Amino acid sequence: MNLPTPPVVRRPRGGGGTSALMPPTSHLQSSDAATTPPRTPEPKRTPEPKQKLLLTRAGSPGSLRALLRADAAARRRALGPDNAVEAPAGCEEDLWIDIHVVEAFNDLHALWEQVGLDEKCRAKLGANPPTAGDRTYAWDPDSDDDDTIVAWDLPAADYVARTFESFTRASRDRAVFPEPDGGAFPAGFRPGARKACGRLLRCWMHLYHNHFSAVAEAGRADGANACFKRFLTIALRYELVDRAELAPIEDLAQSLLAPRRTVDARALAGEEG
Protein backbone atom coordinates (compact mmCIF):
# COMPACT_ATOMS: atom_id res chain seq x y z
CA MET A 1 0.00 0.00 0.00
CA ASN A 2 1.46 3.32 -1.03
CA LEU A 3 1.35 6.10 1.58
CA PRO A 4 0.51 9.58 0.37
CA THR A 5 3.45 11.90 0.08
CA PRO A 6 3.18 14.79 2.58
CA PRO A 7 2.89 18.22 1.05
CA VAL A 8 6.05 20.25 0.88
CA VAL A 9 6.77 23.89 1.50
CA ARG A 10 9.20 25.74 -0.68
CA ARG A 11 11.41 27.94 1.46
CA PRO A 12 13.72 30.23 -0.45
CA ARG A 13 17.37 30.20 0.42
CA GLY A 14 19.25 33.39 1.01
CA GLY A 15 20.51 35.05 -2.10
CA GLY A 16 17.51 34.17 -4.26
CA GLY A 17 18.85 30.77 -5.42
CA THR A 18 16.98 27.50 -5.77
CA SER A 19 14.34 26.52 -3.22
CA ALA A 20 14.73 23.73 -0.68
CA LEU A 21 11.93 21.24 -0.21
CA MET A 22 10.89 20.94 3.44
CA PRO A 23 7.93 19.10 4.95
CA PRO A 24 5.63 21.09 7.21
CA THR A 25 6.65 20.90 10.85
CA SER A 26 3.30 21.61 12.52
CA HIS A 27 2.61 17.91 12.96
CA LEU A 28 5.94 17.51 14.79
CA GLN A 29 5.09 20.01 17.55
CA SER A 30 4.31 18.70 21.01
CA SER A 31 0.65 18.32 21.84
CA ASP A 32 1.38 20.18 25.09
CA ALA A 33 2.39 23.34 23.26
CA ALA A 34 -1.13 24.68 23.15
CA THR A 35 -1.56 24.19 26.89
CA THR A 36 1.77 25.73 27.94
CA PRO A 37 1.01 29.01 29.72
CA PRO A 38 2.76 32.10 28.38
CA ARG A 39 5.78 33.33 30.29
CA THR A 40 5.02 36.06 32.77
CA PRO A 41 7.23 39.04 32.00
CA GLU A 42 9.59 40.04 34.79
CA PRO A 43 8.53 43.20 36.59
CA LYS A 44 10.44 46.26 35.57
CA ARG A 45 12.92 47.45 38.13
CA THR A 46 12.39 50.95 39.34
CA PRO A 47 15.63 52.79 38.65
CA GLU A 48 17.24 54.58 41.55
CA PRO A 49 16.80 58.35 41.41
CA LYS A 50 19.65 60.13 39.72
CA GLN A 51 22.07 61.39 42.32
CA LYS A 52 21.90 65.14 42.79
CA LEU A 53 25.45 66.22 43.48
CA LEU A 54 26.21 68.76 46.15
CA LEU A 55 29.56 69.42 44.47
CA THR A 56 31.22 68.24 41.30
CA ARG A 57 34.96 69.02 41.58
CA ALA A 58 35.39 66.23 39.05
CA GLY A 59 38.24 67.86 37.16
CA SER A 60 38.52 68.20 33.41
CA PRO A 61 38.43 64.99 31.32
CA GLY A 62 41.87 63.42 31.40
CA SER A 63 43.05 65.47 34.37
CA LEU A 64 44.81 63.79 37.28
CA ARG A 65 41.78 64.31 39.52
CA ALA A 66 39.44 62.70 36.98
CA LEU A 67 41.79 59.74 36.52
CA LEU A 68 42.15 59.24 40.27
CA ARG A 69 38.38 59.37 40.79
CA ALA A 70 37.93 56.66 38.16
CA ASP A 71 40.75 54.62 39.70
CA ALA A 72 39.23 54.88 43.19
CA ALA A 73 35.82 53.75 41.93
CA ALA A 74 37.35 50.82 40.03
CA ARG A 75 39.38 49.70 43.04
CA ARG A 76 36.34 49.78 45.30
CA ARG A 77 34.35 47.67 42.84
CA ALA A 78 37.15 45.13 42.39
CA LEU A 79 38.67 45.02 45.87
CA GLY A 80 36.07 46.48 48.23
CA PRO A 81 36.48 49.62 50.37
CA ASP A 82 38.78 47.84 52.84
CA ASN A 83 41.39 47.39 50.12
CA ALA A 84 40.98 50.72 48.34
CA VAL A 85 41.98 53.15 51.09
CA GLU A 86 45.62 53.88 50.39
CA ALA A 87 46.48 56.52 47.83
CA PRO A 88 48.10 55.12 44.67
CA ALA A 89 51.88 55.35 44.41
CA GLY A 90 52.92 58.87 43.49
CA CYS A 91 49.55 60.40 44.35
CA GLU A 92 49.61 63.41 46.65
CA GLU A 93 47.85 62.43 49.86
CA ASP A 94 45.94 65.72 50.10
CA LEU A 95 44.51 65.21 46.61
CA TRP A 96 43.36 61.69 47.54
CA ILE A 97 41.68 63.06 50.68
CA ASP A 98 40.06 65.90 48.71
CA ILE A 99 38.49 63.43 46.25
CA HIS A 100 37.07 61.21 48.98
CA VAL A 101 35.77 64.00 51.22
CA VAL A 102 33.85 65.50 48.30
CA GLU A 103 32.41 62.07 47.47
CA ALA A 104 31.41 61.55 51.11
CA PHE A 105 29.45 64.81 51.13
CA ASN A 106 27.82 63.97 47.81
CA ASP A 107 26.81 60.53 49.13
CA LEU A 108 25.03 61.85 52.22
CA HIS A 109 23.49 64.79 50.38
CA ALA A 110 22.03 62.44 47.73
CA LEU A 111 20.63 60.12 50.39
CA TRP A 112 19.17 63.03 52.36
CA GLU A 113 17.46 64.34 49.23
CA GLN A 114 16.23 61.01 47.85
CA VAL A 115 14.61 59.87 51.08
CA GLY A 116 13.23 63.35 51.87
CA LEU A 117 14.90 63.45 55.26
CA ASP A 118 14.83 67.23 55.61
CA GLU A 119 11.02 67.22 55.56
CA LYS A 120 10.85 64.19 57.87
CA CYS A 121 13.32 65.73 60.30
CA ARG A 122 11.43 69.03 60.47
CA ALA A 123 8.11 67.20 60.83
CA LYS A 124 9.44 65.42 63.92
CA LEU A 125 10.43 68.74 65.47
CA GLY A 126 7.12 70.41 64.70
CA ALA A 127 6.44 74.12 64.41
CA ASN A 128 7.82 75.04 67.83
CA PRO A 129 11.49 75.96 68.29
CA PRO A 130 13.60 73.43 70.21
CA THR A 131 13.51 73.66 73.98
CA ALA A 132 16.12 72.66 76.51
CA GLY A 133 14.92 69.06 76.49
CA ASP A 134 15.16 68.67 72.70
CA ARG A 135 18.19 67.35 70.87
CA THR A 136 20.22 70.20 69.37
CA TYR A 137 23.68 70.37 67.83
CA ALA A 138 26.25 73.01 68.74
CA TRP A 139 27.56 74.77 65.65
CA ASP A 140 31.17 75.90 65.66
CA PRO A 141 30.96 79.11 63.59
CA ASP A 142 32.93 79.50 60.39
CA SER A 143 34.88 82.67 59.73
CA ASP A 144 32.32 83.74 57.11
CA ASP A 145 29.21 82.98 59.18
CA ASP A 146 26.77 85.76 59.95
CA ASP A 147 28.04 87.50 63.09
CA THR A 148 24.52 88.63 63.97
CA ILE A 149 23.39 85.06 64.67
CA VAL A 150 23.54 84.47 68.40
CA ALA A 151 22.01 81.01 68.86
CA TRP A 152 24.43 78.35 67.65
CA ASP A 153 22.53 75.41 69.16
CA LEU A 154 20.72 74.21 66.07
CA PRO A 155 17.95 71.66 65.57
CA ALA A 156 19.13 68.69 63.53
CA ALA A 157 17.59 69.69 60.19
CA ASP A 158 19.21 73.12 60.38
CA TYR A 159 22.53 71.61 61.42
CA VAL A 160 22.54 69.27 58.41
CA ALA A 161 21.54 72.05 56.01
CA ARG A 162 24.23 74.36 57.40
CA THR A 163 26.80 71.55 57.12
CA PHE A 164 26.11 71.21 53.41
CA GLU A 165 26.13 74.98 52.87
CA SER A 166 29.35 75.45 54.81
CA PHE A 167 31.19 72.75 52.87
CA THR A 168 30.01 74.19 49.56
CA ARG A 169 31.43 77.57 50.53
CA ALA A 170 34.67 76.02 51.76
CA SER A 171 35.18 74.19 48.46
CA ARG A 172 35.25 77.59 46.70
CA ASP A 173 37.61 79.13 49.25
CA ARG A 174 41.14 78.91 47.82
CA ALA A 175 42.53 79.24 51.35
CA VAL A 176 41.02 75.78 51.99
CA PHE A 177 40.65 73.97 48.65
CA PRO A 178 42.74 74.44 45.51
CA GLU A 179 41.32 74.64 42.00
CA PRO A 180 39.82 71.30 40.92
CA ASP A 181 42.29 70.90 38.04
CA GLY A 182 45.41 71.43 40.10
CA GLY A 183 47.37 73.73 42.30
CA ALA A 184 49.16 73.44 45.61
CA PHE A 185 47.06 72.53 48.62
CA PRO A 186 46.91 75.44 51.08
CA ALA A 187 47.80 75.13 54.75
CA GLY A 188 44.11 75.40 55.62
CA PHE A 189 43.14 72.25 53.72
CA ARG A 190 43.64 69.59 56.41
CA PRO A 191 42.06 71.63 59.24
CA GLY A 192 39.14 72.48 56.95
CA ALA A 193 38.72 68.83 55.91
CA ARG A 194 38.76 67.70 59.56
CA LYS A 195 36.17 70.29 60.55
CA ALA A 196 33.91 69.31 57.64
CA CYS A 197 34.23 65.57 58.35
CA GLY A 198 33.46 66.06 62.04
CA ARG A 199 30.22 67.77 61.07
CA LEU A 200 29.44 65.13 58.47
CA LEU A 201 29.91 62.40 61.09
CA ARG A 202 27.34 64.06 63.37
CA CYS A 203 24.88 64.20 60.46
CA TRP A 204 25.36 60.47 59.85
CA MET A 205 24.89 59.69 63.54
CA HIS A 206 21.66 61.68 63.59
CA LEU A 207 20.45 59.75 60.55
CA TYR A 208 21.16 56.37 62.16
CA HIS A 209 19.58 57.33 65.48
CA ASN A 210 16.47 59.04 64.14
CA HIS A 211 15.77 58.28 60.49
CA PHE A 212 17.19 54.90 59.56
CA SER A 213 13.74 53.30 59.48
CA ALA A 214 12.76 55.81 56.77
CA VAL A 215 15.95 55.01 54.87
CA ALA A 216 15.16 51.28 55.07
CA GLU A 217 11.55 51.80 53.94
CA ALA A 218 12.89 53.65 50.90
CA GLY A 219 15.04 50.62 50.05
CA ARG A 220 18.27 52.51 50.70
CA ALA A 221 19.59 50.75 53.82
CA ASP A 222 22.37 48.80 52.09
CA GLY A 223 23.43 51.84 50.11
CA ALA A 224 23.51 53.99 53.24
CA ASN A 225 25.65 51.45 55.10
CA ALA A 226 28.06 51.21 52.16
CA CYS A 227 28.42 55.00 51.93
CA PHE A 228 28.92 55.40 55.67
CA LYS A 229 31.51 52.63 55.75
CA ARG A 230 33.41 54.23 52.87
CA PHE A 231 33.41 57.56 54.70
CA LEU A 232 34.54 56.04 58.00
CA THR A 233 37.30 54.02 56.36
CA ILE A 234 38.88 57.06 54.75
CA ALA A 235 38.18 59.45 57.64
CA LEU A 236 39.82 57.18 60.22
CA ARG A 237 42.76 56.24 58.01
CA TYR A 238 43.72 59.87 57.41
CA GLU A 239 42.71 61.11 60.89
CA LEU A 240 39.90 63.32 59.66
CA VAL A 241 37.75 62.22 62.62
CA ASP A 242 38.72 61.03 66.06
CA ARG A 243 37.71 57.44 66.86
CA ALA A 244 36.36 58.67 70.20
CA GLU A 245 33.71 60.66 68.31
CA LEU A 246 32.14 57.37 67.24
CA ALA A 247 31.09 56.53 70.82
CA PRO A 248 27.31 57.06 70.19
CA ILE A 249 27.40 54.50 67.36
CA GLU A 250 30.38 52.38 68.40
CA ASP A 251 28.57 49.06 67.90
CA LEU A 252 27.54 50.03 64.38
CA ALA A 253 31.03 51.29 63.56
CA GLN A 254 32.62 48.06 64.79
CA SER A 255 30.21 46.02 62.71
CA LEU A 256 30.83 48.02 59.54
CA LEU A 257 34.59 48.21 60.04
CA ALA A 258 35.08 44.57 61.03
CA PRO A 259 38.06 43.15 59.10
CA ARG A 260 37.14 41.49 55.86
CA ARG A 261 39.18 39.13 53.74
CA THR A 262 42.11 40.98 52.23
CA VAL A 263 42.15 40.71 48.47
CA ASP A 264 45.47 40.16 46.71
CA ALA A 265 45.24 42.47 43.72
CA ARG A 266 48.02 40.58 41.90
CA ALA A 267 46.21 37.26 42.30
CA LEU A 268 42.99 38.90 41.15
CA ALA A 269 44.77 40.01 38.01
CA GLY A 270 46.21 36.51 37.45
CA GLU A 271 49.75 37.38 38.43
CA GLU A 272 51.96 35.00 40.34
CA GLY A 273 53.81 36.01 43.46
XYZ file of C-alpha atoms in Angstrom:
273
model
C 0.000 0.000 0.000
C 1.461 3.324 -1.034
C 1.349 6.096 1.578
C 0.508 9.578 0.368
C 3.447 11.901 0.079
C 3.176 14.790 2.582
C 2.894 18.218 1.051
C 6.047 20.249 0.877
C 6.774 23.890 1.502
C 9.197 25.737 -0.676
C 11.413 27.938 1.458
C 13.718 30.227 -0.455
C 17.373 30.202 0.422
C 19.249 33.386 1.012
C 20.512 35.047 -2.098
C 17.511 34.171 -4.257
C 18.849 30.774 -5.424
C 16.984 27.499 -5.766
C 14.342 26.516 -3.224
C 14.734 23.731 -0.678
C 11.935 21.245 -0.207
C 10.892 20.942 3.437
C 7.929 19.097 4.947
C 5.633 21.094 7.213
C 6.650 20.903 10.847
C 3.305 21.608 12.518
C 2.606 17.910 12.963
C 5.944 17.512 14.791
C 5.087 20.009 17.553
C 4.307 18.696 21.007
C 0.652 18.319 21.840
C 1.381 20.176 25.092
C 2.385 23.339 23.260
C -1.130 24.683 23.153
C -1.564 24.187 26.888
C 1.766 25.726 27.945
C 1.007 29.011 29.715
C 2.764 32.097 28.379
C 5.776 33.334 30.295
C 5.022 36.064 32.770
C 7.232 39.041 32.000
C 9.587 40.036 34.786
C 8.531 43.200 36.594
C 10.436 46.265 35.569
C 12.922 47.451 38.129
C 12.391 50.951 39.344
C 15.627 52.795 38.650
C 17.243 54.578 41.548
C 16.796 58.350 41.414
C 19.647 60.129 39.716
C 22.068 61.392 42.316
C 21.898 65.139 42.793
C 25.455 66.219 43.477
C 26.207 68.759 46.147
C 29.563 69.419 44.471
C 31.218 68.239 41.301
C 34.962 69.019 41.580
C 35.395 66.235 39.046
C 38.238 67.857 37.157
C 38.523 68.196 33.407
C 38.435 64.990 31.321
C 41.873 63.417 31.396
C 43.050 65.467 34.367
C 44.809 63.790 37.281
C 41.784 64.311 39.518
C 39.436 62.704 36.980
C 41.789 59.736 36.518
C 42.150 59.239 40.273
C 38.380 59.367 40.791
C 37.929 56.663 38.163
C 40.752 54.621 39.703
C 39.231 54.878 43.192
C 35.818 53.748 41.935
C 37.347 50.817 40.026
C 39.383 49.697 43.039
C 36.339 49.780 45.304
C 34.346 47.670 42.841
C 37.148 45.134 42.394
C 38.670 45.016 45.873
C 36.068 46.485 48.230
C 36.485 49.621 50.367
C 38.780 47.840 52.836
C 41.390 47.394 50.119
C 40.975 50.724 48.338
C 41.976 53.148 51.085
C 45.620 53.880 50.387
C 46.478 56.521 47.831
C 48.104 55.119 44.672
C 51.880 55.347 44.406
C 52.921 58.875 43.490
C 49.548 60.401 44.355
C 49.611 63.408 46.652
C 47.849 62.434 49.860
C 45.939 65.717 50.101
C 44.506 65.208 46.608
C 43.356 61.694 47.540
C 41.675 63.058 50.678
C 40.064 65.902 48.706
C 38.493 63.433 46.248
C 37.069 61.213 48.979
C 35.770 63.998 51.215
C 33.854 65.502 48.298
C 32.412 62.067 47.470
C 31.413 61.545 51.109
C 29.452 64.809 51.134
C 27.817 63.971 47.810
C 26.812 60.530 49.134
C 25.034 61.853 52.217
C 23.494 64.791 50.376
C 22.031 62.444 47.734
C 20.631 60.118 50.389
C 19.173 63.027 52.364
C 17.457 64.345 49.228
C 16.230 61.009 47.847
C 14.610 59.871 51.085
C 13.226 63.350 51.874
C 14.902 63.449 55.261
C 14.830 67.226 55.606
C 11.022 67.222 55.565
C 10.854 64.191 57.874
C 13.319 65.727 60.299
C 11.434 69.028 60.468
C 8.111 67.197 60.833
C 9.444 65.423 63.923
C 10.430 68.738 65.469
C 7.122 70.410 64.696
C 6.440 74.123 64.412
C 7.821 75.041 67.831
C 11.495 75.959 68.290
C 13.596 73.433 70.212
C 13.508 73.657 73.981
C 16.119 72.661 76.513
C 14.924 69.062 76.487
C 15.164 68.668 72.704
C 18.193 67.354 70.871
C 20.224 70.200 69.371
C 23.684 70.373 67.834
C 26.247 73.006 68.735
C 27.556 74.772 65.645
C 31.170 75.904 65.660
C 30.955 79.106 63.587
C 32.932 79.501 60.386
C 34.877 82.666 59.734
C 32.324 83.738 57.106
C 29.215 82.983 59.182
C 26.773 85.760 59.949
C 28.043 87.503 63.093
C 24.515 88.634 63.965
C 23.388 85.063 64.671
C 23.541 84.475 68.395
C 22.005 81.009 68.865
C 24.429 78.350 67.649
C 22.525 75.411 69.162
C 20.723 74.208 66.067
C 17.954 71.655 65.566
C 19.134 68.687 63.535
C 17.594 69.689 60.189
C 19.208 73.124 60.378
C 22.529 71.608 61.420
C 22.544 69.271 58.414
C 21.537 72.051 56.010
C 24.226 74.358 57.401
C 26.803 71.549 57.124
C 26.109 71.207 53.405
C 26.125 74.978 52.866
C 29.352 75.451 54.807
C 31.188 72.748 52.871
C 30.010 74.188 49.557
C 31.435 77.572 50.529
C 34.675 76.020 51.759
C 35.176 74.190 48.462
C 35.245 77.594 46.700
C 37.609 79.134 49.246
C 41.138 78.912 47.819
C 42.533 79.235 51.348
C 41.022 75.776 51.987
C 40.647 73.971 48.653
C 42.743 74.442 45.509
C 41.321 74.637 41.998
C 39.816 71.296 40.917
C 42.293 70.901 38.042
C 45.406 71.427 40.102
C 47.375 73.734 42.295
C 49.157 73.443 45.610
C 47.058 72.527 48.621
C 46.914 75.439 51.082
C 47.799 75.125 54.746
C 44.115 75.397 55.616
C 43.138 72.251 53.725
C 43.640 69.589 56.406
C 42.061 71.625 59.238
C 39.143 72.480 56.947
C 38.716 68.834 55.912
C 38.756 67.696 59.561
C 36.166 70.288 60.552
C 33.911 69.306 57.639
C 34.229 65.572 58.346
C 33.459 66.058 62.036
C 30.218 67.772 61.071
C 29.444 65.129 58.468
C 29.909 62.400 61.090
C 27.339 64.062 63.368
C 24.880 64.199 60.465
C 25.364 60.470 59.847
C 24.885 59.689 63.536
C 21.657 61.681 63.591
C 20.450 59.748 60.546
C 21.157 56.371 62.164
C 19.578 57.335 65.483
C 16.472 59.038 64.144
C 15.772 58.282 60.489
C 17.193 54.898 59.556
C 13.737 53.302 59.475
C 12.756 55.806 56.766
C 15.945 55.007 54.868
C 15.160 51.283 55.066
C 11.553 51.803 53.944
C 12.891 53.647 50.897
C 15.037 50.621 50.052
C 18.274 52.512 50.696
C 19.587 50.751 53.822
C 22.368 48.799 52.095
C 23.434 51.842 50.109
C 23.512 53.987 53.238
C 25.653 51.451 55.099
C 28.059 51.211 52.161
C 28.415 54.998 51.929
C 28.919 55.399 55.672
C 31.510 52.629 55.752
C 33.410 54.228 52.874
C 33.409 57.561 54.702
C 34.542 56.043 57.999
C 37.295 54.016 56.364
C 38.877 57.061 54.752
C 38.185 59.450 57.643
C 39.821 57.178 60.221
C 42.759 56.240 58.006
C 43.715 59.871 57.405
C 42.713 61.106 60.891
C 39.898 63.319 59.660
C 37.748 62.220 62.616
C 38.720 61.030 66.060
C 37.707 57.443 66.857
C 36.360 58.671 70.204
C 33.713 60.664 68.305
C 32.139 57.373 67.236
C 31.087 56.534 70.815
C 27.315 57.058 70.190
C 27.405 54.495 67.356
C 30.383 52.382 68.403
C 28.574 49.059 67.897
C 27.541 50.034 64.380
C 31.032 51.291 63.560
C 32.623 48.062 64.789
C 30.208 46.020 62.707
C 30.832 48.018 59.539
C 34.591 48.212 60.038
C 35.084 44.569 61.026
C 38.063 43.148 59.104
C 37.143 41.492 55.864
C 39.176 39.132 53.737
C 42.112 40.985 52.225
C 42.148 40.705 48.465
C 45.469 40.162 46.708
C 45.244 42.471 43.717
C 48.019 40.584 41.896
C 46.214 37.259 42.298
C 42.991 38.902 41.148
C 44.772 40.014 38.010
C 46.213 36.512 37.452
C 49.751 37.382 38.434
C 51.960 35.003 40.337
C 53.812 36.007 43.463
